[in-house]
XYZ file of C-alpha atoms in Angstrom:
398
model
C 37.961 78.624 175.582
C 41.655 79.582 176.184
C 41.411 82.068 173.254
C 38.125 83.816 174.579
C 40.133 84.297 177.663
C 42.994 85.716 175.700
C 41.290 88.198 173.522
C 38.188 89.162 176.406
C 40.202 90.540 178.885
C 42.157 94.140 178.089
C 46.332 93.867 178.193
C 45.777 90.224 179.515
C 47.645 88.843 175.791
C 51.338 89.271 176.747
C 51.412 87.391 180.005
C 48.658 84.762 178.648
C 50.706 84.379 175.840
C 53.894 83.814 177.848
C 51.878 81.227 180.039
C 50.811 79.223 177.644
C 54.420 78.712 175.813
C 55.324 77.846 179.153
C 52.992 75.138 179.640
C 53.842 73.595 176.162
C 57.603 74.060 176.698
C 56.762 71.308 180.158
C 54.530 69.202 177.297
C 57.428 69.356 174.316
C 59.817 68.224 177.187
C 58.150 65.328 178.373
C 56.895 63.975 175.317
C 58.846 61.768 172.845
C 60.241 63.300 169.559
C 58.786 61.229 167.518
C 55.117 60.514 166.628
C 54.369 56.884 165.915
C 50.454 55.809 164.624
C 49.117 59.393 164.096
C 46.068 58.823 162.333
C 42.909 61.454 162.121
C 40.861 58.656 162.889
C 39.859 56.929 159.562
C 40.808 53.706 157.989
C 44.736 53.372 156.288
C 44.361 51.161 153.608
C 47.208 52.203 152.273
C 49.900 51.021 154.947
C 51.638 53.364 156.735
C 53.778 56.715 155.769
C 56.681 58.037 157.432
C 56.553 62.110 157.469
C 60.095 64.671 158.088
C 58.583 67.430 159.459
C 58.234 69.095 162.878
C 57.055 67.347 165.591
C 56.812 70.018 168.367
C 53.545 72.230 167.027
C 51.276 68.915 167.803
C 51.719 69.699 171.482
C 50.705 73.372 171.118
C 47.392 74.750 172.247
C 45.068 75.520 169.663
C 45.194 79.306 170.850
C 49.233 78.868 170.404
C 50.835 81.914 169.991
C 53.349 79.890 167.905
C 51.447 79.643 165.599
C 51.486 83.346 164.439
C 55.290 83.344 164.391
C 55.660 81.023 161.601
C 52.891 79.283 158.790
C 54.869 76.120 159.164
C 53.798 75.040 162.284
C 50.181 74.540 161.544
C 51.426 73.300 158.049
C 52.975 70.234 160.172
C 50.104 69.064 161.770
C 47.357 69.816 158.244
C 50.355 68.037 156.643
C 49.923 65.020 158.442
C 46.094 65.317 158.698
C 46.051 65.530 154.946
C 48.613 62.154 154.631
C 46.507 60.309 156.969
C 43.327 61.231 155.641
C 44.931 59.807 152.036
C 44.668 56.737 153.692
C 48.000 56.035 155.802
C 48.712 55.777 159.603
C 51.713 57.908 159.672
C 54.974 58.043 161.699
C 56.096 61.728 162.426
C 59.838 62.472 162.806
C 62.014 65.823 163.339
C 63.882 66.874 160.595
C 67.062 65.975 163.265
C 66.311 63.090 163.938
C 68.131 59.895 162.331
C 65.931 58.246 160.029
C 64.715 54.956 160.985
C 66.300 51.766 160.756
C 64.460 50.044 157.663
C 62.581 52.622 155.433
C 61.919 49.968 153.367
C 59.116 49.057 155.836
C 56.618 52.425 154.704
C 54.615 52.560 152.374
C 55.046 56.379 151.849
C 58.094 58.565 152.704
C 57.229 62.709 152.857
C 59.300 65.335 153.930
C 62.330 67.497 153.664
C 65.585 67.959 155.422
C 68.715 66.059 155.746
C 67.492 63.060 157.292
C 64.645 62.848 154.443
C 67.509 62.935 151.734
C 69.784 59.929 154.022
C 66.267 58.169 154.394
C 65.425 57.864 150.849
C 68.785 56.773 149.340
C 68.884 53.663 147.749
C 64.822 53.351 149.256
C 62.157 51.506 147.246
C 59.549 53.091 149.213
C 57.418 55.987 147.205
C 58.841 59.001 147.874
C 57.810 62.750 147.770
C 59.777 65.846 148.833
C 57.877 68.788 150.077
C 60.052 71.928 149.553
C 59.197 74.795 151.086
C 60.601 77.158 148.936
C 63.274 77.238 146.350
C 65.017 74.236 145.330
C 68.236 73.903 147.929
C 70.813 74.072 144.959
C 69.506 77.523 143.485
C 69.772 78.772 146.936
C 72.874 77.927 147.313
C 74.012 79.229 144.048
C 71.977 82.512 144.497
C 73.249 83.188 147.693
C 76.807 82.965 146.919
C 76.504 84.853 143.942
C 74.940 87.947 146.422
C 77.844 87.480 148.588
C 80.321 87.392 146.037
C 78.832 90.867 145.125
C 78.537 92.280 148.457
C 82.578 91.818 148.603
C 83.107 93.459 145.374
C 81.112 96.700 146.404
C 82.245 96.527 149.683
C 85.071 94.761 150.275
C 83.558 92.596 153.110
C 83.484 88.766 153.523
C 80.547 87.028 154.666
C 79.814 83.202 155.170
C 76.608 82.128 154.175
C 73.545 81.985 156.418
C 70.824 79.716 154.931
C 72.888 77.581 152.523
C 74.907 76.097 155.889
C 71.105 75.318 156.989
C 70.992 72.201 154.186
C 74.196 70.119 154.202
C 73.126 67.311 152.179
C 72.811 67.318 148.663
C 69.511 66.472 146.881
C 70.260 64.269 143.723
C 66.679 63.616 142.215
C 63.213 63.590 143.339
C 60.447 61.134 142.272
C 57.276 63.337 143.181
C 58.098 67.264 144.241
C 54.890 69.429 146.647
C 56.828 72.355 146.425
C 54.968 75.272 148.433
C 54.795 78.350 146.052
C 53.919 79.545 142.628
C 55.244 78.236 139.116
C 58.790 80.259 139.233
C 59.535 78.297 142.592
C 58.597 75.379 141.022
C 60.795 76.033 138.133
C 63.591 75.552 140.361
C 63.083 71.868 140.796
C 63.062 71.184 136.957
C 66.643 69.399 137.198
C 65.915 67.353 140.093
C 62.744 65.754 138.989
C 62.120 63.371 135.868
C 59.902 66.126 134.384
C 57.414 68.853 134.921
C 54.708 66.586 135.549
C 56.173 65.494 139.160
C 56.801 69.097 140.299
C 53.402 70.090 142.100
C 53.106 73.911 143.332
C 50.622 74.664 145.946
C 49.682 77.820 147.461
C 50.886 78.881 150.705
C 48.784 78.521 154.386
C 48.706 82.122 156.240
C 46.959 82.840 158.840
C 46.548 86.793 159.625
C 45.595 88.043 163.049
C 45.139 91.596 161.525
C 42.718 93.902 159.111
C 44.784 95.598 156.817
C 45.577 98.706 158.178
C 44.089 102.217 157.115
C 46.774 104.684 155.478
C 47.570 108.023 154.137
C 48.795 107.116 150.664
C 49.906 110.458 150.336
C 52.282 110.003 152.969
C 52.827 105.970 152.374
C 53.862 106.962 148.559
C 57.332 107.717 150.742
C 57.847 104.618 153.196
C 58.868 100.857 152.788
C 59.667 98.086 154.798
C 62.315 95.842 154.695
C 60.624 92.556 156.387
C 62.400 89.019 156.498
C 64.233 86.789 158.513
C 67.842 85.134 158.257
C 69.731 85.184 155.224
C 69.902 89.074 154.867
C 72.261 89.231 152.168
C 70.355 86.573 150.469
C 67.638 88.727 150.404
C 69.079 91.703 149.601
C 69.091 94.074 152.756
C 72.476 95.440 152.056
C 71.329 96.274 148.280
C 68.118 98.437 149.945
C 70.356 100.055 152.704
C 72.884 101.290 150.174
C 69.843 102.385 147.881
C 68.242 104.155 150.871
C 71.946 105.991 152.124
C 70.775 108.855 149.352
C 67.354 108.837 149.986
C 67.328 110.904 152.677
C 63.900 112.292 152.375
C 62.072 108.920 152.413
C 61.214 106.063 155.228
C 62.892 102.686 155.453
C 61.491 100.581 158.015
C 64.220 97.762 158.388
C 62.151 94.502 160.261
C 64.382 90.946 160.784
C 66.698 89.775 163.281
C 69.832 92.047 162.146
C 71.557 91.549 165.236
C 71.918 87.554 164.941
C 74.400 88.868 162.290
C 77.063 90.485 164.203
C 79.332 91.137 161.290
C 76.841 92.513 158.622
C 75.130 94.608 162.013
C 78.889 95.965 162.299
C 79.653 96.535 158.553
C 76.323 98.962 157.950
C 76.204 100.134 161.674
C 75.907 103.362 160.783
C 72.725 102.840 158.187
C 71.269 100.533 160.956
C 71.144 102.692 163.740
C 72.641 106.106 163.007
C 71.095 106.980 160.024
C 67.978 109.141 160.184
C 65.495 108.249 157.705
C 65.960 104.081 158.260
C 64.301 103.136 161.392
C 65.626 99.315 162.086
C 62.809 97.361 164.452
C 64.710 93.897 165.031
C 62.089 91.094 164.660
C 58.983 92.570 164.619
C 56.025 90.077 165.622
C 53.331 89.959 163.141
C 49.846 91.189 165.015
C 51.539 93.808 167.411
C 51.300 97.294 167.980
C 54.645 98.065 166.649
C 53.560 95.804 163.343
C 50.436 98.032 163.008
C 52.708 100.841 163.192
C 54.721 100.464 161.054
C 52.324 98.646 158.158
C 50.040 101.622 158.898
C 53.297 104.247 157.687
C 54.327 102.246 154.645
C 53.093 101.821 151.279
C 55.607 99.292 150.033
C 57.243 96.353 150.877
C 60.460 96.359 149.311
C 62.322 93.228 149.082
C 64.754 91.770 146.208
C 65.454 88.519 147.216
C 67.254 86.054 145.235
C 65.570 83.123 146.675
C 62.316 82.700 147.972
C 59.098 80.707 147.625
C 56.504 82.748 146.281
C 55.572 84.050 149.062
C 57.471 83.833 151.771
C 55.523 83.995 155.348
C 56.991 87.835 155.054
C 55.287 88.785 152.157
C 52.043 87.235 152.754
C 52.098 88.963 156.046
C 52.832 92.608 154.180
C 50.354 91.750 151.369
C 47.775 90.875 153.998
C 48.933 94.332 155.582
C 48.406 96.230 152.579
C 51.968 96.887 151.572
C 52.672 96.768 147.831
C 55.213 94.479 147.183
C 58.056 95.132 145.336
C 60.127 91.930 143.985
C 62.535 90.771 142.687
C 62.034 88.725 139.222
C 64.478 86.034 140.289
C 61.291 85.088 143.088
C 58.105 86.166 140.899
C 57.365 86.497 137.294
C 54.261 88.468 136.659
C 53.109 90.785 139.340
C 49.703 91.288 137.355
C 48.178 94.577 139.140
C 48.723 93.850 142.998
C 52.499 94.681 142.964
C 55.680 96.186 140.961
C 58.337 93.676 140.000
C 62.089 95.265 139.527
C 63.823 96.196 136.525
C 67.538 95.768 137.677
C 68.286 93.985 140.976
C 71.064 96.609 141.427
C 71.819 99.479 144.065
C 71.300 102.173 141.289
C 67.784 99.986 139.809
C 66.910 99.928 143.682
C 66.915 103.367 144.035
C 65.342 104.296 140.278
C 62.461 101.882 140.997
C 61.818 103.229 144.666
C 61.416 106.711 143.031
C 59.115 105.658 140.472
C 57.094 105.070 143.749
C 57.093 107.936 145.381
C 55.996 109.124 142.109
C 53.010 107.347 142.033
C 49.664 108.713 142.396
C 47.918 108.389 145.758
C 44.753 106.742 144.254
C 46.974 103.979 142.331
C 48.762 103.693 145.276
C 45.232 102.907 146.984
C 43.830 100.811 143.912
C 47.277 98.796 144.000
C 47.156 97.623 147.766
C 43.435 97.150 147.215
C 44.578 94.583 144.331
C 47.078 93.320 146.510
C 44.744 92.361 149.806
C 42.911 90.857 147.306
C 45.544 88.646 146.143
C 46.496 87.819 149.564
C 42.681 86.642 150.817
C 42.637 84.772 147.690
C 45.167 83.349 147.534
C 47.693 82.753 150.795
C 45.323 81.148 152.905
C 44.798 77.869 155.285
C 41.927 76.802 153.177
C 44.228 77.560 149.558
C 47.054 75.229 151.094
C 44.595 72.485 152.371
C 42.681 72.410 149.002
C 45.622 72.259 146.906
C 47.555 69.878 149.239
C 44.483 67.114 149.127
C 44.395 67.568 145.121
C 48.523 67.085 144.588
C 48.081 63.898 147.154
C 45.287 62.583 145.411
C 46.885 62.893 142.369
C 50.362 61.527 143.404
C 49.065 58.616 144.902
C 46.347 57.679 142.179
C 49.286 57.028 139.620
Protein backbone atom coordinates (compact mmCIF):
# COMPACT_ATOMS: atom_id res chain seq x y z
CA UNK A 1 0.00 0.00 0.00
CA UNK A 2 2.88 2.35 1.05
CA UNK A 3 4.57 1.68 -2.34
CA UNK A 4 1.35 2.47 -4.48
CA UNK A 5 1.43 5.68 -2.62
CA UNK A 6 5.05 6.19 -3.44
CA UNK A 7 5.12 5.51 -7.10
CA UNK A 8 1.11 7.01 -7.84
CA UNK A 9 1.64 10.33 -6.96
CA UNK A 10 4.16 12.65 -9.35
CA UNK A 11 7.55 14.08 -7.35
CA UNK A 12 5.90 12.63 -4.11
CA UNK A 13 9.28 9.83 -3.93
CA UNK A 14 11.89 12.12 -2.30
CA UNK A 15 9.96 13.33 0.69
CA UNK A 16 8.05 9.78 1.00
CA UNK A 17 11.22 8.30 0.88
CA UNK A 18 12.72 10.55 3.57
CA UNK A 19 9.53 9.82 5.76
CA UNK A 20 9.67 6.52 5.81
CA UNK A 21 13.59 6.23 6.88
CA UNK A 22 12.43 8.41 9.46
CA UNK A 23 9.88 6.28 10.84
CA UNK A 24 12.26 3.19 10.83
CA UNK A 25 15.16 5.23 12.28
CA UNK A 26 12.24 5.72 15.66
CA UNK A 27 11.65 1.61 15.10
CA UNK A 28 15.69 0.64 14.83
CA UNK A 29 15.98 2.87 18.02
CA UNK A 30 13.58 1.36 20.15
CA UNK A 31 14.00 -2.08 19.30
CA UNK A 32 16.67 -4.45 20.73
CA UNK A 33 19.80 -5.35 18.62
CA UNK A 34 19.42 -8.58 18.72
CA UNK A 35 16.75 -10.98 17.35
CA UNK A 36 16.04 -13.95 19.58
CA UNK A 37 13.34 -16.94 18.21
CA UNK A 38 12.97 -15.65 14.59
CA UNK A 39 11.31 -18.36 12.97
CA UNK A 40 9.14 -18.08 9.49
CA UNK A 41 6.65 -19.97 11.19
CA UNK A 42 7.39 -23.74 10.63
CA UNK A 43 8.60 -26.45 12.85
CA UNK A 44 12.75 -26.42 13.98
CA UNK A 45 13.59 -29.79 14.35
CA UNK A 46 16.81 -29.07 14.11
CA UNK A 47 17.46 -26.90 17.37
CA UNK A 48 18.25 -23.58 17.06
CA UNK A 49 20.99 -21.47 14.87
CA UNK A 50 22.68 -18.44 15.79
CA UNK A 51 23.09 -16.01 12.54
CA UNK A 52 26.03 -12.73 12.28
CA UNK A 53 24.40 -10.65 10.09
CA UNK A 54 22.48 -7.35 10.19
CA UNK A 55 19.81 -6.90 12.30
CA UNK A 56 18.46 -3.41 11.36
CA UNK A 57 16.75 -4.23 7.65
CA UNK A 58 14.01 -6.50 9.67
CA UNK A 59 12.50 -3.25 10.90
CA UNK A 60 12.33 -1.67 7.42
CA UNK A 61 9.15 -1.25 5.47
CA UNK A 62 8.70 -3.47 2.72
CA UNK A 63 8.66 -0.31 0.33
CA UNK A 64 12.21 0.59 2.15
CA UNK A 65 14.16 2.71 0.23
CA UNK A 66 17.11 0.93 1.92
CA UNK A 67 16.74 -1.55 0.28
CA UNK A 68 17.87 -0.13 -3.15
CA UNK A 69 21.07 1.22 -1.58
CA UNK A 70 22.58 -2.02 -0.87
CA UNK A 71 21.56 -6.08 -1.92
CA UNK A 72 22.59 -6.99 1.57
CA UNK A 73 19.88 -5.82 3.39
CA UNK A 74 17.20 -7.96 1.94
CA UNK A 75 19.96 -10.74 1.85
CA UNK A 76 19.71 -10.51 5.87
CA UNK A 77 16.30 -11.12 6.33
CA UNK A 78 16.01 -14.18 2.99
CA UNK A 79 19.14 -15.29 4.92
CA UNK A 80 17.42 -15.99 7.93
CA UNK A 81 14.13 -17.03 6.22
CA UNK A 82 16.14 -19.58 4.33
CA UNK A 83 18.01 -20.90 7.92
CA UNK A 84 14.76 -21.12 9.55
CA UNK A 85 12.94 -22.67 6.90
CA UNK A 86 16.03 -25.50 7.06
CA UNK A 87 14.52 -26.27 10.12
CA UNK A 88 16.07 -23.97 13.01
CA UNK A 89 14.59 -21.17 15.24
CA UNK A 90 17.32 -18.74 14.84
CA UNK A 91 18.97 -16.03 17.01
CA UNK A 92 19.99 -12.88 14.90
CA UNK A 93 23.00 -10.80 16.04
CA UNK A 94 24.96 -7.61 14.55
CA UNK A 95 28.12 -8.24 13.25
CA UNK A 96 29.22 -5.72 16.49
CA UNK A 97 27.86 -7.26 18.76
CA UNK A 98 29.82 -9.65 21.31
CA UNK A 99 29.02 -13.09 20.65
CA UNK A 100 27.06 -14.83 23.17
CA UNK A 101 28.09 -16.33 26.24
CA UNK A 102 28.00 -20.24 25.43
CA UNK A 103 27.97 -20.96 21.60
CA UNK A 104 28.19 -24.26 22.48
CA UNK A 105 24.40 -24.08 23.16
CA UNK A 106 23.37 -23.77 18.95
CA UNK A 107 22.97 -26.08 16.95
CA UNK A 108 24.11 -24.00 13.88
CA UNK A 109 26.47 -20.96 13.82
CA UNK A 110 26.21 -18.68 10.26
CA UNK A 111 27.70 -15.58 9.54
CA UNK A 112 30.64 -13.36 8.97
CA UNK A 113 32.47 -10.64 10.76
CA UNK A 114 34.65 -10.41 13.71
CA UNK A 115 32.41 -11.56 16.26
CA UNK A 116 31.55 -14.76 13.95
CA UNK A 117 35.40 -15.58 13.85
CA UNK A 118 35.68 -14.93 18.20
CA UNK A 119 32.32 -17.01 18.29
CA UNK A 120 33.49 -20.02 16.58
CA UNK A 121 36.95 -20.52 18.15
CA UNK A 122 37.49 -23.49 19.92
CA UNK A 123 33.25 -24.09 19.16
CA UNK A 124 31.88 -27.60 18.60
CA UNK A 125 28.85 -26.20 17.15
CA UNK A 126 28.54 -26.67 13.07
CA UNK A 127 29.75 -23.86 11.59
CA UNK A 128 29.44 -22.05 8.16
CA UNK A 129 30.90 -18.72 7.02
CA UNK A 130 29.03 -16.76 4.48
CA UNK A 131 31.54 -14.45 2.67
CA UNK A 132 30.37 -11.95 0.75
CA UNK A 133 33.00 -11.54 -1.51
CA UNK A 134 36.63 -12.35 -1.63
CA UNK A 135 38.24 -14.24 1.00
CA UNK A 136 39.48 -11.42 3.78
CA UNK A 137 43.25 -12.49 3.37
CA UNK A 138 43.40 -11.94 -0.56
CA UNK A 139 41.93 -8.64 0.13
CA UNK A 140 44.20 -7.74 2.26
CA UNK A 141 47.07 -8.86 0.23
CA UNK A 142 45.56 -7.31 -3.01
CA UNK A 143 44.99 -4.17 -1.56
CA UNK A 144 48.34 -3.56 -0.25
CA UNK A 145 49.94 -4.65 -3.22
CA UNK A 146 47.70 -1.60 -5.18
CA UNK A 147 48.89 0.72 -2.63
CA UNK A 148 52.31 -0.24 -2.68
CA UNK A 149 52.02 0.66 -6.45
CA UNK A 150 50.16 3.77 -6.18
CA UNK A 151 53.39 5.07 -4.07
CA UNK A 152 55.78 3.96 -6.61
CA UNK A 153 53.99 5.91 -9.52
CA UNK A 154 53.14 8.55 -7.43
CA UNK A 155 54.95 8.94 -4.59
CA UNK A 156 51.88 9.10 -2.23
CA UNK A 157 51.10 7.06 0.94
CA UNK A 158 47.81 5.76 1.61
CA UNK A 159 46.43 3.55 4.55
CA UNK A 160 44.16 1.02 3.61
CA UNK A 161 40.38 1.41 3.47
CA UNK A 162 38.62 -2.01 3.45
CA UNK A 163 41.36 -4.25 4.90
CA UNK A 164 41.04 -2.01 8.44
CA UNK A 165 37.18 -3.09 7.97
CA UNK A 166 38.19 -6.99 9.11
CA UNK A 167 40.58 -7.06 12.09
CA UNK A 168 40.41 -10.58 12.94
CA UNK A 169 42.04 -13.19 11.21
CA UNK A 170 40.14 -16.17 9.69
CA UNK A 171 42.18 -19.46 10.31
CA UNK A 172 39.92 -22.24 8.65
CA UNK A 173 36.43 -22.72 7.74
CA UNK A 174 34.38 -25.97 8.04
CA UNK A 175 31.54 -25.16 5.40
CA UNK A 176 32.16 -21.74 3.12
CA UNK A 177 28.48 -19.90 1.17
CA UNK A 178 30.59 -17.59 -0.43
CA UNK A 179 28.34 -15.09 -2.59
CA UNK A 180 29.88 -14.99 -6.17
CA UNK A 181 31.15 -17.03 -9.03
CA UNK A 182 33.97 -19.82 -9.04
CA UNK A 183 37.12 -17.23 -9.10
CA UNK A 184 35.68 -15.75 -5.72
CA UNK A 185 35.37 -18.96 -4.52
CA UNK A 186 38.84 -19.82 -5.44
CA UNK A 187 39.90 -17.50 -2.88
CA UNK A 188 38.77 -19.60 0.01
CA UNK A 189 40.73 -22.74 -1.20
CA UNK A 190 43.35 -22.34 1.80
CA UNK A 191 40.92 -21.78 4.43
CA UNK A 192 38.66 -24.68 3.87
CA UNK A 193 39.51 -28.56 4.07
CA UNK A 194 38.82 -28.77 0.30
CA UNK A 195 36.82 -27.65 -2.64
CA UNK A 196 33.93 -29.56 -1.69
CA UNK A 197 33.06 -27.12 1.41
CA UNK A 198 33.44 -23.91 -0.65
CA UNK A 199 29.77 -23.28 -2.03
CA UNK A 200 29.36 -20.21 -4.61
CA UNK A 201 25.98 -18.81 -5.05
CA UNK A 202 24.79 -16.18 -7.24
CA UNK A 203 24.19 -12.80 -6.10
CA UNK A 204 20.41 -11.17 -5.03
CA UNK A 205 19.81 -7.71 -7.06
CA UNK A 206 17.05 -6.07 -7.17
CA UNK A 207 16.80 -3.28 -10.10
CA UNK A 208 14.33 -0.45 -9.93
CA UNK A 209 15.23 0.44 -13.61
CA UNK A 210 14.81 -0.77 -17.53
CA UNK A 211 17.99 -0.63 -19.05
CA UNK A 212 18.32 2.50 -20.55
CA UNK A 213 18.11 3.31 -24.42
CA UNK A 214 21.55 4.61 -25.99
CA UNK A 215 23.36 5.96 -28.90
CA UNK A 216 26.14 3.39 -29.25
CA UNK A 217 27.67 5.58 -31.57
CA UNK A 218 28.17 8.04 -29.03
CA UNK A 219 28.42 5.39 -25.89
CA UNK A 220 31.47 3.66 -27.97
CA UNK A 221 33.28 6.93 -26.13
CA UNK A 222 31.99 7.00 -22.37
CA UNK A 223 32.57 4.82 -19.16
CA UNK A 224 31.79 4.87 -15.73
CA UNK A 225 33.76 4.42 -12.91
CA UNK A 226 31.01 3.02 -10.26
CA UNK A 227 31.97 1.63 -6.68
CA UNK A 228 32.13 2.39 -3.24
CA UNK A 229 35.05 2.53 -0.55
CA UNK A 230 38.27 1.09 -1.18
CA UNK A 231 39.10 3.24 -4.34
CA UNK A 232 42.54 2.28 -4.71
CA UNK A 233 41.53 -1.22 -4.17
CA UNK A 234 39.58 -0.97 -7.03
CA UNK A 235 41.60 0.78 -9.14
CA UNK A 236 40.22 4.45 -9.57
CA UNK A 237 43.59 6.01 -9.56
CA UNK A 238 44.77 3.41 -12.41
CA UNK A 239 41.49 4.72 -14.69
CA UNK A 240 42.07 8.47 -13.79
CA UNK A 241 45.70 8.34 -14.86
CA UNK A 242 44.55 6.26 -18.02
CA UNK A 243 41.83 8.87 -18.73
CA UNK A 244 44.48 12.21 -18.07
CA UNK A 245 45.37 11.54 -22.07
CA UNK A 246 42.18 10.73 -23.19
CA UNK A 247 40.98 13.87 -23.61
CA UNK A 248 38.47 13.24 -26.27
CA UNK A 249 36.48 10.57 -24.35
CA UNK A 250 33.88 10.54 -21.18
CA UNK A 251 34.72 9.28 -17.72
CA UNK A 252 31.90 9.32 -15.48
CA UNK A 253 33.61 8.89 -11.96
CA UNK A 254 30.45 7.51 -9.40
CA UNK A 255 31.57 6.55 -5.43
CA UNK A 256 32.00 8.47 -2.41
CA UNK A 257 35.51 10.17 -3.41
CA UNK A 258 35.22 12.70 -0.90
CA UNK A 259 35.16 10.22 2.26
CA UNK A 260 38.83 10.03 1.06
CA UNK A 261 40.23 13.34 1.76
CA UNK A 262 43.77 12.49 0.87
CA UNK A 263 43.31 10.51 -2.46
CA UNK A 264 40.33 13.56 -3.29
CA UNK A 265 43.48 15.95 -2.66
CA UNK A 266 46.21 13.91 -4.49
CA UNK A 267 44.08 13.72 -8.06
CA UNK A 268 42.13 17.03 -7.35
CA UNK A 269 42.78 18.23 -10.42
CA UNK A 270 41.46 14.91 -12.51
CA UNK A 271 38.45 14.96 -10.04
CA UNK A 272 37.13 18.19 -10.53
CA UNK A 273 39.22 20.27 -12.93
CA UNK A 274 39.65 18.11 -15.62
CA UNK A 275 37.25 18.38 -18.55
CA UNK A 276 36.40 15.18 -20.00
CA UNK A 277 35.95 13.24 -16.27
CA UNK A 278 32.76 14.29 -14.80
CA UNK A 279 32.99 12.97 -10.92
CA UNK A 280 29.12 12.44 -9.48
CA UNK A 281 29.94 11.47 -5.69
CA UNK A 282 27.59 8.56 -4.74
CA UNK A 283 25.22 8.28 -7.22
CA UNK A 284 21.89 6.41 -6.03
CA UNK A 285 20.97 3.60 -8.18
CA UNK A 286 17.22 4.39 -9.75
CA UNK A 287 17.68 8.29 -10.02
CA UNK A 288 17.63 10.70 -12.61
CA UNK A 289 21.23 11.44 -12.43
CA UNK A 290 21.81 7.34 -12.60
CA UNK A 291 19.68 7.30 -15.81
CA UNK A 292 21.84 9.95 -16.99
CA UNK A 293 24.61 8.94 -16.83
CA UNK A 294 23.94 4.91 -17.71
CA UNK A 295 22.03 6.39 -20.67
CA UNK A 296 25.73 8.30 -21.93
CA UNK A 297 27.97 5.31 -21.30
CA UNK A 298 28.70 2.22 -23.01
CA UNK A 299 31.13 0.73 -20.53
CA UNK A 300 31.66 0.16 -17.15
CA UNK A 301 35.18 0.22 -16.53
CA UNK A 302 36.45 -1.14 -13.39
CA UNK A 303 39.83 -3.17 -12.53
CA UNK A 304 39.45 -4.15 -9.22
CA UNK A 305 41.69 -6.39 -7.43
CA UNK A 306 39.13 -7.74 -5.16
CA UNK A 307 35.67 -8.26 -5.60
CA UNK A 308 32.92 -10.88 -5.52
CA UNK A 309 31.75 -11.56 -8.82
CA UNK A 310 29.64 -9.14 -8.97
CA UNK A 311 29.74 -6.65 -6.78
CA UNK A 312 26.21 -4.73 -6.10
CA UNK A 313 28.09 -2.09 -8.65
CA UNK A 314 28.36 -4.20 -11.42
CA UNK A 315 25.13 -5.89 -11.28
CA UNK A 316 23.63 -2.49 -11.13
CA UNK A 317 25.72 -1.36 -14.54
CA UNK A 318 25.06 -4.78 -16.17
CA UNK A 319 21.38 -4.38 -15.36
CA UNK A 320 21.94 -0.75 -16.88
CA UNK A 321 23.37 -1.94 -19.96
CA UNK A 322 26.96 -0.95 -19.45
CA UNK A 323 29.54 -3.43 -20.76
CA UNK A 324 31.71 -4.33 -18.20
CA UNK A 325 35.16 -4.22 -18.36
CA UNK A 326 37.19 -6.34 -15.59
CA UNK A 327 39.75 -7.08 -14.26
CA UNK A 328 40.93 -10.96 -14.43
CA UNK A 329 42.04 -10.93 -10.81
CA UNK A 330 37.76 -10.67 -10.12
CA UNK A 331 36.42 -12.74 -13.29
CA UNK A 332 37.79 -15.37 -15.49
CA UNK A 333 35.80 -15.77 -18.62
CA UNK A 334 33.70 -12.90 -19.71
CA UNK A 335 32.00 -15.25 -22.43
CA UNK A 336 30.20 -12.56 -24.85
CA UNK A 337 28.48 -10.06 -22.30
CA UNK A 338 31.75 -8.20 -21.40
CA UNK A 339 35.67 -7.56 -22.17
CA UNK A 340 38.08 -8.78 -19.52
CA UNK A 341 41.66 -6.79 -19.43
CA UNK A 342 44.84 -7.73 -20.80
CA UNK A 343 47.26 -5.81 -18.39
CA UNK A 344 45.87 -4.26 -15.18
CA UNK A 345 48.29 -1.35 -15.89
CA UNK A 346 47.87 2.53 -16.64
CA UNK A 347 49.28 1.98 -20.24
CA UNK A 348 46.86 -1.67 -20.65
CA UNK A 349 44.04 0.73 -19.21
CA UNK A 350 44.31 3.05 -21.76
CA UNK A 351 45.14 0.37 -24.85
CA UNK A 352 42.04 -1.63 -23.82
CA UNK A 353 39.70 1.55 -23.49
CA UNK A 354 40.70 2.34 -27.14
CA UNK A 355 40.03 -0.95 -28.43
CA UNK A 356 36.50 0.28 -27.32
CA UNK A 357 36.00 3.17 -28.84
CA UNK A 358 37.00 1.16 -31.71
CA UNK A 359 34.32 -1.06 -31.59
CA UNK A 360 31.52 -1.20 -33.89
CA UNK A 361 28.21 0.35 -32.84
CA UNK A 362 26.17 -2.86 -33.54
CA UNK A 363 28.70 -5.08 -31.31
CA UNK A 364 28.56 -2.50 -29.01
CA UNK A 365 24.60 -3.05 -29.08
CA UNK A 366 24.82 -7.01 -29.40
CA UNK A 367 27.38 -6.90 -26.34
CA UNK A 368 25.10 -4.97 -23.76
CA UNK A 369 22.23 -7.01 -25.19
CA UNK A 370 24.41 -10.18 -24.00
CA UNK A 371 25.15 -8.48 -20.97
CA UNK A 372 21.31 -7.57 -19.69
CA UNK A 373 20.93 -10.92 -20.40
CA UNK A 374 23.46 -12.11 -18.09
CA UNK A 375 22.31 -9.83 -15.49
CA UNK A 376 18.30 -11.05 -15.58
CA UNK A 377 19.71 -14.41 -15.55
CA UNK A 378 21.71 -14.45 -13.44
CA UNK A 379 21.98 -11.57 -10.44
CA UNK A 380 18.66 -11.90 -9.21
CA UNK A 381 16.52 -12.38 -5.76
CA UNK A 382 15.13 -15.56 -7.07
CA UNK A 383 19.09 -16.84 -8.35
CA UNK A 384 20.31 -16.12 -4.64
CA UNK A 385 17.22 -17.76 -2.92
CA UNK A 386 17.43 -20.90 -5.19
CA UNK A 387 20.99 -21.40 -4.80
CA UNK A 388 21.03 -20.47 -1.06
CA UNK A 389 18.18 -23.33 -0.21
CA UNK A 390 20.32 -25.94 -2.42
CA UNK A 391 23.98 -25.10 -0.56
CA UNK A 392 21.82 -25.35 2.93
CA UNK A 393 20.26 -28.41 2.01
CA UNK A 394 23.27 -29.80 1.05
CA UNK A 395 25.43 -28.61 4.05
CA UNK A 396 23.16 -29.77 6.48
CA UNK A 397 22.24 -33.26 4.85
CA UNK A 398 25.98 -34.40 5.43
Amino acid sequence: MLGKIRNGVPGLSNVFDALVRNVEDYRIQRSPSVIEGYSTGGPSPRGRALLFYLTEPFYYFDCSPRFRRHQNRWQAIELADRVSSAGYTVDIYPLWNDPPPDPDTYDLILGRGDNYHRAVEGCDTRTIYYGTGQSIPTLREKETERLRRLEERRGIELPPERSREHRGTPRSYEDVIVVGDERTAETYTELAPDTSSIHPIRLSYQPNFEPFDRDFEEARGSFVWFGGSGLVLKGLDLVLEAFEELGSLDLYVCGPVSNNEAFADHYHDLLYETENIHTTGWLRVGSRRFADVMSDAGYLLYPSASDGFPSGSIAACMHAGLVPVLSPEIVHDTDGWGLTLDEVTVPGIRSQVRRCVGMDPGSLRAMSRATVEKARSDFTREAYSSDLEEVLRRILSD
